[in-house]
Every structure is written in structure tokens, then in C-alpha cells.
PDB file of C-alpha atoms in Angstrom:
ATOM      1  CA  PHE A   1     -22.050  -4.261   3.565  1.00  0.00           C
ATOM      2  CA  PRO A   2     -22.001  -0.779   5.202  1.00  0.00           C
ATOM      3  CA  HIS A   3     -23.942   2.009   3.539  1.00  0.00           C
ATOM      4  CA  PHE A   4     -22.214   5.368   3.095  1.00  0.00           C
ATOM      5  CA  SER A   5     -24.228   8.543   2.641  1.00  0.00           C
ATOM      6  CA  ASP A   6     -22.069   9.653  -0.302  1.00  0.00           C
ATOM      7  CA  ALA A   7     -21.273   7.377  -3.230  1.00  0.00           C
ATOM      8  CA  GLY A   8     -17.662   7.129  -4.350  1.00  0.00           C
ATOM      9  CA  ALA A   9     -14.503   5.045  -4.538  1.00  0.00           C
ATOM     10  CA  ARG A  10     -12.838   3.923  -1.292  1.00  0.00           C
ATOM     11  CA  LYS A  11      -9.876   1.636  -0.559  1.00  0.00           C
ATOM     12  CA  CYS A  12     -10.342  -1.536   1.485  1.00  0.00           C
ATOM     13  CA  GLN A  13      -7.909  -3.982   3.098  1.00  0.00           C
ATOM     14  CA  ARG A  14      -8.600  -7.260   4.921  1.00  0.00           C
ATOM     15  CA  ALA A  15      -7.018  -7.775   8.360  1.00  0.00           C
ATOM     16  CA  SER A  16      -5.757 -11.109   9.687  1.00  0.00           C
ATOM     17  CA  ASP A  17      -8.932 -11.553  11.770  1.00  0.00           C
ATOM     18  CA  GLY A  18     -11.185 -11.280   8.707  1.00  0.00           C
ATOM     19  CA  THR A  19     -12.378  -7.748   9.417  1.00  0.00           C
ATOM     20  CA  LEU A  20     -11.913  -4.878   6.965  1.00  0.00           C
ATOM     21  CA  PHE A  21     -10.335  -1.434   7.089  1.00  0.00           C
ATOM     22  CA  ILE A  22     -11.824   1.165   4.724  1.00  0.00           C
ATOM     23  CA  ALA A  23      -9.693   4.218   4.034  1.00  0.00           C
ATOM     24  CA  GLY A  24      -9.980   7.557   2.251  1.00  0.00           C
ATOM     25  CA  GLY A  25     -11.295   7.698  -1.283  1.00  0.00           C
ATOM     26  CA  PHE A  26     -12.976  10.165  -3.588  1.00  0.00           C
ATOM     27  CA  VAL A  27     -16.584  11.378  -3.735  1.00  0.00           C
ATOM     28  CA  SER A  28     -18.305  14.245  -5.545  1.00  0.00           C
ATOM     29  CA  ARG A  29     -17.190  16.782  -2.917  1.00  0.00           C
ATOM     30  CA  GLY A  30     -13.515  15.763  -3.134  1.00  0.00           C
ATOM     31  CA  HIS A  31     -10.944  13.479  -1.510  1.00  0.00           C
ATOM     32  CA  LEU A  32     -11.648  11.899   1.877  1.00  0.00           C
ATOM     33  CA  ASN A  33      -9.600  11.312   5.027  1.00  0.00           C
ATOM     34  CA  SER A  34     -12.158   8.994   6.633  1.00  0.00           C
ATOM     35  CA  PHE A  35     -11.066   5.678   8.138  1.00  0.00           C
ATOM     36  CA  TYR A  36     -13.364   2.835   9.222  1.00  0.00           C
ATOM     37  CA  HIS A  37     -13.235  -0.666  10.670  1.00  0.00           C
ATOM     38  CA  TYR A  38     -15.919  -3.076   9.461  1.00  0.00           C
ATOM     39  CA  GLU A  39     -16.835  -6.434  11.023  1.00  0.00           C
ATOM     40  CA  PRO A  40     -18.610  -8.510   8.328  1.00  0.00           C
ATOM     41  CA  ILE A  41     -20.135 -11.047  10.732  1.00  0.00           C
ATOM     42  CA  SER A  42     -21.846  -8.497  12.989  1.00  0.00           C
ATOM     43  CA  GLY A  43     -22.233  -5.834  10.317  1.00  0.00           C
ATOM     44  CA  HIS A  44     -20.758  -3.313  12.745  1.00  0.00           C
ATOM     45  CA  LEU A  45     -18.981  -0.280  11.232  1.00  0.00           C
ATOM     46  CA  THR A  46     -16.735   1.814  13.499  1.00  0.00           C
ATOM     47  CA  GLU A  47     -15.347   5.212  12.560  1.00  0.00           C
ATOM     48  CA  LEU A  48     -11.681   5.442  13.527  1.00  0.00           C
ATOM     49  CA  PRO A  49      -9.337   8.436  13.887  1.00  0.00           C
ATOM     50  CA  PRO A  50      -9.159  10.013  10.409  1.00  0.00           C
ATOM     51  CA  MET A  51      -6.145   9.728   8.139  1.00  0.00           C
ATOM     52  CA  PRO A  52      -3.645  12.594   8.547  1.00  0.00           C
ATOM     53  CA  HIS A  53      -4.532  13.814   5.038  1.00  0.00           C
ATOM     54  CA  SER A  54      -7.293  13.337   2.492  1.00  0.00           C
ATOM     55  CA  ALA A  55      -6.340  11.024  -0.358  1.00  0.00           C
ATOM     56  CA  ALA A  56      -7.391   8.416  -2.903  1.00  0.00           C
ATOM     57  CA  GLY A  57      -5.470   6.109  -5.212  1.00  0.00           C
ATOM     58  CA  PHE A  58      -2.901   5.110  -2.589  1.00  0.00           C
ATOM     59  CA  ALA A  59      -1.343   1.739  -1.814  1.00  0.00           C
ATOM     60  CA  LEU A  60      -3.000   0.204   1.262  1.00  0.00           C
ATOM     61  CA  MET A  61      -1.292  -2.695   3.044  1.00  0.00           C
ATOM     62  CA  MET A  62      -1.598  -4.730   6.218  1.00  0.00           C
ATOM     63  CA  ALA A  63       1.646  -5.511   8.081  1.00  0.00           C
ATOM     64  CA  PRO A  64       2.342  -7.701  11.139  1.00  0.00           C
ATOM     65  CA  GLN A  65       1.279  -6.486  14.592  1.00  0.00           C
ATOM     66  CA  ASP A  66      -1.915  -5.062  13.071  1.00  0.00           C
ATOM     67  CA  LEU A  67      -0.148  -2.149  11.376  1.00  0.00           C
ATOM     68  CA  ILE A  68      -1.881  -0.551   8.382  1.00  0.00           C
ATOM     69  CA  ILE A  69       0.341   1.214   5.816  1.00  0.00           C
ATOM     70  CA  ILE A  70      -0.840   3.918   3.393  1.00  0.00           C
ATOM     71  CA  ALA A  71       1.636   5.052   0.728  1.00  0.00           C
ATOM     72  CA  GLY A  72       1.363   7.748  -1.937  1.00  0.00           C
ATOM     73  CA  GLY A  73      -1.932   8.612  -3.574  1.00  0.00           C
ATOM     74  CA  ARG A  74      -3.556  11.807  -4.754  1.00  0.00           C
ATOM     75  CA  SER A  75      -5.134  14.671  -2.819  1.00  0.00           C
ATOM     76  CA  GLY A  76      -6.827  17.433  -4.764  1.00  0.00           C
ATOM     77  CA  GLN A  77      -4.589  18.171  -7.757  1.00  0.00           C
ATOM     78  CA  LYS A  78      -1.412  16.889  -6.077  1.00  0.00           C
ATOM     79  CA  TYR A  79       0.146  13.444  -6.076  1.00  0.00           C
ATOM     80  CA  LEU A  80       1.643  12.420  -2.740  1.00  0.00           C
ATOM     81  CA  LYS A  81       4.848  10.730  -1.592  1.00  0.00           C
ATOM     82  CA  THR A  82       3.884  10.510   2.074  1.00  0.00           C
ATOM     83  CA  VAL A  83       3.743   7.180   3.902  1.00  0.00           C
ATOM     84  CA  THR A  84       1.615   6.925   7.036  1.00  0.00           C
ATOM     85  CA  THR A  85       0.829   4.019   9.316  1.00  0.00           C
ATOM     86  CA  TYR A  86      -2.067   3.238  11.640  1.00  0.00           C
ATOM     87  CA  ASP A  87      -1.384   1.164  14.740  1.00  0.00           C
ATOM     88  CA  ARG A  88      -4.533  -0.759  15.511  1.00  0.00           C
ATOM     89  CA  LYS A  89      -3.500  -1.431  19.114  1.00  0.00           C
ATOM     90  CA  SER A  90      -2.848   2.196  20.055  1.00  0.00           C
ATOM     91  CA  ALA A  91      -5.396   3.654  17.587  1.00  0.00           C
ATOM     92  CA  SER A  92      -2.817   6.195  16.441  1.00  0.00           C
ATOM     93  CA  TRP A  93      -1.203   7.412  13.218  1.00  0.00           C
ATOM     94  CA  ALA A  94       2.540   7.807  12.572  1.00  0.00           C
ATOM     95  CA  SER A  95       4.796   8.755   9.657  1.00  0.00           C
ATOM     96  CA  TRP A  96       7.375   6.693   7.794  1.00  0.00           C
ATOM     97  CA  PRO A  97      10.011   8.027   5.384  1.00  0.00           C
ATOM     98  CA  ASP A  98       8.512   9.493   2.202  1.00  0.00           C
ATOM     99  CA  LEU A  99       8.623   7.671  -1.119  1.00  0.00           C
ATOM    100  CA  PRO A 100      11.340   8.980  -3.491  1.00  0.00           C
ATOM    101  CA  GLU A 101       8.717  10.634  -5.733  1.00  0.00           C
ATOM    102  CA  GLU A 102       5.058  11.558  -5.615  1.00  0.00           C
ATOM    103  CA  ARG A 103       2.946   8.751  -7.056  1.00  0.00           C
ATOM    104  CA  GLY A 104      -0.625   7.518  -7.106  1.00  0.00           C
ATOM    105  CA  ARG A 105      -2.236   4.423  -8.666  1.00  0.00           C
ATOM    106  CA  ALA A 106       0.505   2.229  -7.156  1.00  0.00           C
ATOM    107  CA  ASP A 107      -0.103  -1.052  -5.396  1.00  0.00           C
ATOM    108  CA  GLY A 108       1.798  -2.532  -2.501  1.00  0.00           C
ATOM    109  CA  ASP A 109       2.362  -5.743  -0.603  1.00  0.00           C
ATOM    110  CA  VAL A 110       3.994  -6.893   2.609  1.00  0.00           C
ATOM    111  CA  VAL A 111       6.148 -10.025   2.469  1.00  0.00           C
ATOM    112  CA  VAL A 112       6.628 -11.555   5.916  1.00  0.00           C
ATOM    113  CA  MET A 113       9.921 -13.395   6.227  1.00  0.00           C
ATOM    114  CA  ASP A 114      10.018 -16.812   7.873  1.00  0.00           C
ATOM    115  CA  ASP A 115      13.215 -16.058   9.788  1.00  0.00           C
ATOM    116  CA  GLY A 116      11.796 -16.183  13.310  1.00  0.00           C
ATOM    117  CA  GLY A 117      12.588 -12.519  13.881  1.00  0.00           C
ATOM    118  CA  GLY A 118       9.231 -11.057  12.914  1.00  0.00           C
ATOM    119  CA  GLY A 119      10.711  -8.897  10.155  1.00  0.00           C
ATOM    120  CA  TYR A 120       9.029  -8.081   6.866  1.00  0.00           C
ATOM    121  CA  LEU A 121       9.602  -6.345   3.532  1.00  0.00           C
ATOM    122  CA  VAL A 122       7.231  -3.633   2.287  1.00  0.00           C
ATOM    123  CA  TYR A 123       6.952  -3.291  -1.510  1.00  0.00           C
ATOM    124  CA  ILE A 124       5.504  -0.526  -3.680  1.00  0.00           C
ATOM    125  CA  PHE A 125       4.865  -1.496  -7.323  1.00  0.00           C
ATOM    126  CA  GLY A 126       4.586   1.068 -10.109  1.00  0.00           C
ATOM    127  CA  GLY A 127       2.443   4.174  -9.840  1.00  0.00           C
ATOM    128  CA  PHE A 128       1.760   7.326 -11.797  1.00  0.00           C
ATOM    129  CA  ASN A 129       2.171  11.082 -11.647  1.00  0.00           C
ATOM    130  CA  GLU A 130       1.575  13.865 -14.171  1.00  0.00           C
ATOM    131  CA  ASP A 131       5.269  14.695 -14.657  1.00  0.00           C
ATOM    132  CA  LYS A 132       6.711  11.203 -15.216  1.00  0.00           C
ATOM    133  CA  GLY A 133       3.711   9.174 -16.352  1.00  0.00           C
ATOM    134  CA  TYR A 134       3.712   5.527 -15.262  1.00  0.00           C
ATOM    135  CA  PHE A 135       6.549   4.268 -13.084  1.00  0.00           C
ATOM    136  CA  GLY A 136       8.085   0.965 -14.148  1.00  0.00           C
ATOM    137  CA  ASP A 137       9.876   0.388 -10.868  1.00  0.00           C
ATOM    138  CA  ILE A 138       9.635  -1.452  -7.575  1.00  0.00           C
ATOM    139  CA  LEU A 139      10.451   0.084  -4.199  1.00  0.00           C
ATOM    140  CA  VAL A 140      11.198  -1.838  -1.023  1.00  0.00           C
ATOM    141  CA  MET A 141      11.648  -0.988   2.652  1.00  0.00           C
ATOM    142  CA  ASN A 142      13.244  -3.494   5.016  1.00  0.00           C
ATOM    143  CA  ARG A 143      11.520  -3.633   8.401  1.00  0.00           C
ATOM    144  CA  GLY A 144      13.739  -5.757  10.611  1.00  0.00           C
ATOM    145  CA  VAL A 145      14.730  -8.562   8.237  1.00  0.00           C
ATOM    146  CA  VAL A 146      18.277  -9.812   8.870  1.00  0.00           C
ATOM    147  CA  GLY A 147      20.454 -11.303   6.152  1.00  0.00           C
ATOM    148  CA  VAL A 148      19.060  -9.504   3.092  1.00  0.00           C
ATOM    149  CA  GLU A 149      20.783  -6.875   0.966  1.00  0.00           C
ATOM    150  CA  PHE A 150      18.099  -4.242   1.557  1.00  0.00           C
ATOM    151  CA  GLN A 151      18.985  -1.514   4.063  1.00  0.00           C
ATOM    152  CA  SER A 152      16.672  -0.920   6.992  1.00  0.00           C
ATOM    153  CA  GLU A 153      14.104   1.842   7.384  1.00  0.00           C
ATOM    154  CA  ARG A 154      14.546   3.468   3.951  1.00  0.00           C
ATOM    155  CA  TRP A 155      13.018   3.093   0.494  1.00  0.00           C
ATOM    156  CA  GLU A 156      15.224   1.798  -2.293  1.00  0.00           C
ATOM    157  CA  ARG A 157      14.652   0.606  -5.842  1.00  0.00           C
ATOM    158  CA  VAL A 158      15.171  -3.060  -6.493  1.00  0.00           C
ATOM    159  CA  ARG A 159      16.360  -4.972  -9.530  1.00  0.00           C
ATOM    160  CA  PHE A 160      13.717  -6.821 -11.508  1.00  0.00           C
ATOM    161  CA  ALA A 161      14.671  -9.262 -14.242  1.00  0.00           C
ATOM    162  CA  GLY A 162      11.298  -8.972 -15.973  1.00  0.00           C
ATOM    163  CA  ASN A 163      10.458  -6.380 -18.636  1.00  0.00           C
ATOM    164  CA  PHE A 164       8.502  -4.204 -16.233  1.00  0.00           C
ATOM    165  CA  ALA A 165       7.085  -1.690 -18.711  1.00  0.00           C
ATOM    166  CA  VAL A 166       3.959  -0.411 -16.993  1.00  0.00           C
ATOM    167  CA  ASN A 167       1.196   1.420 -18.863  1.00  0.00           C
ATOM    168  CA  GLY A 168      -1.775   0.966 -16.575  1.00  0.00           C
ATOM    169  CA  HIS A 169      -3.110   0.345 -13.089  1.00  0.00           C
ATOM    170  CA  LEU A 170      -1.515  -2.468 -11.087  1.00  0.00           C
ATOM    171  CA  SER A 171      -2.933  -5.017  -8.697  1.00  0.00           C
ATOM    172  CA  THR A 172      -0.670  -7.328  -6.701  1.00  0.00           C
ATOM    173  CA  ALA A 173      -0.915 -10.347  -4.429  1.00  0.00           C
ATOM    174  CA  VAL A 174       1.591 -12.367  -2.420  1.00  0.00           C
ATOM    175  CA  VAL A 175       1.416 -15.922  -3.785  1.00  0.00           C
ATOM    176  CA  GLY A 176       3.756 -17.710  -1.370  1.00  0.00           C
ATOM    177  CA  ASP A 177       7.452 -18.100  -0.640  1.00  0.00           C
ATOM    178  CA  GLY A 178       8.006 -14.353  -0.968  1.00  0.00           C
ATOM    179  CA  ARG A 179       6.768 -14.202  -4.575  1.00  0.00           C
ATOM    180  CA  VAL A 180       4.412 -11.440  -5.687  1.00  0.00           C
ATOM    181  CA  LEU A 181       2.025 -11.699  -8.641  1.00  0.00           C
ATOM    182  CA  ILE A 182       1.683  -8.377 -10.482  1.00  0.00           C
ATOM    183  CA  LEU A 183      -1.312  -7.807 -12.777  1.00  0.00           C
ATOM    184  CA  GLU A 184      -1.742  -4.779 -15.041  1.00  0.00           C
ATOM    185  CA  SER A 185      -5.053  -3.441 -16.299  1.00  0.00           C
ATOM    186  CA  SER A 186      -3.875  -3.986 -19.900  1.00  0.00           C
ATOM    187  CA  GLY A 187      -3.672  -7.747 -19.261  1.00  0.00           C
ATOM    188  CA  LYS A 188       0.088  -8.066 -18.761  1.00  0.00           C
ATOM    189  CA  SER A 189       1.408  -9.920 -15.724  1.00  0.00           C
ATOM    190  CA  TRP A 190       4.696 -10.590 -13.948  1.00  0.00           C
ATOM    191  CA  VAL A 191       5.926 -12.589 -10.963  1.00  0.00           C
ATOM    192  CA  TYR A 192       8.441 -10.858  -8.714  1.00  0.00           C
ATOM    193  CA  ASP A 193      10.673 -13.082  -6.554  1.00  0.00           C
ATOM    194  CA  TRP A 194      13.142 -11.069  -4.471  1.00  0.00           C
ATOM    195  CA  GLU A 195      15.416 -14.089  -3.985  1.00  0.00           C
ATOM    196  CA  LYS A 196      15.951 -14.494  -7.754  1.00  0.00           C
ATOM    197  CA  GLN A 197      16.448 -10.876  -8.863  1.00  0.00           C
TER     198      GLN A 197
END
């Protein structure tokens, strides 16, 4: 695995081709805006154009068409509500609409819809900031999915039938058929299914 000159926590996401993207993080000198692409087979590490801002504790997701999404996080003493995307094909960064509130420690997932149109839903689960504590909510943005109740190109809160009382860090994974497994550091777990909420 690549060696970094400064030890610290960084965020990593696997791409569809098996390579890894390593973004931001926190080291002794502060928050980072570094962004790397790592090829495990060759061991080759490439430094990419840096993130638009330094941050750690953000949600990092991989969307179709090799689009990387970074949402929220913390930079210095501030929590963030910014959402930025990296287009692997053009090697460029762009902005999406902000989250409704600043939040770090959230997790996110992309659910690709099998509707033939290439659309997908982007979810943000939970999070934390100093003013509100832990968020027990789920946000979604509809990116081109037809026939769902979610409006396009904006964040909105979704209904969740489970008792989503969050008191810790979350980790999520898409487990098939649009369902998302949500694990909390305290040991609690939920399954979110957008079709049944």
C-alpha cells in the first residue's frame, strides 16, 4: 500500500475498475485537500488535482460515469455543508447544491436504478455538528431517475420507518435491490429500503 510521509486518517473509496481514490484527511499539521489515485496491482500512486477545500470526516461516494462525490465534513474548526464532485474523465472538480446543514461524520451511498436510463439516487446518512449533535435523518438527491417521488437536483429528507436514533459514527453499504445496510458504532443497525418507506 502507498506510503505517505505524514501519518494520519484519510478517506478511501474503491472504483469500479478495482483502483482506489484517496481523499483529504487529517494529520498533525491540520486538514488535507490532497487527492490520489492508487492502482493496487501495479502499486502506482498518482497525485490528482487537489480537492477544492481541505477536509476530513466527509462522505465519499463513487457514482456512475466515474464520478466521485464528497459531501460535508470538517475543515479546521468548521463543519461543512458543501458537496463537490470529481470527474475522472475530465480530471476536474465541480460543485453540487449544498447540504441543508453543516455536518461531518456522515456516510453516503449511491443506489443505481435498473431503469435503463442511467439514473441514480445519492444518499447521505446521519452526521454530526457541534450545534445539533448527531443527525437522525437521511438525505437524498435524485440524479436522473424517472418515476420516483424525489425531485431532481436537490437534497431532501426522506421518510424512514425505522427508529433512526443515531448516537455514533455510521457506516453504510448497498446490499442489493436498492436496500442500504446502516451500521452504527454503538452496535445498532438498520436496513433502509426506499421502495418501502
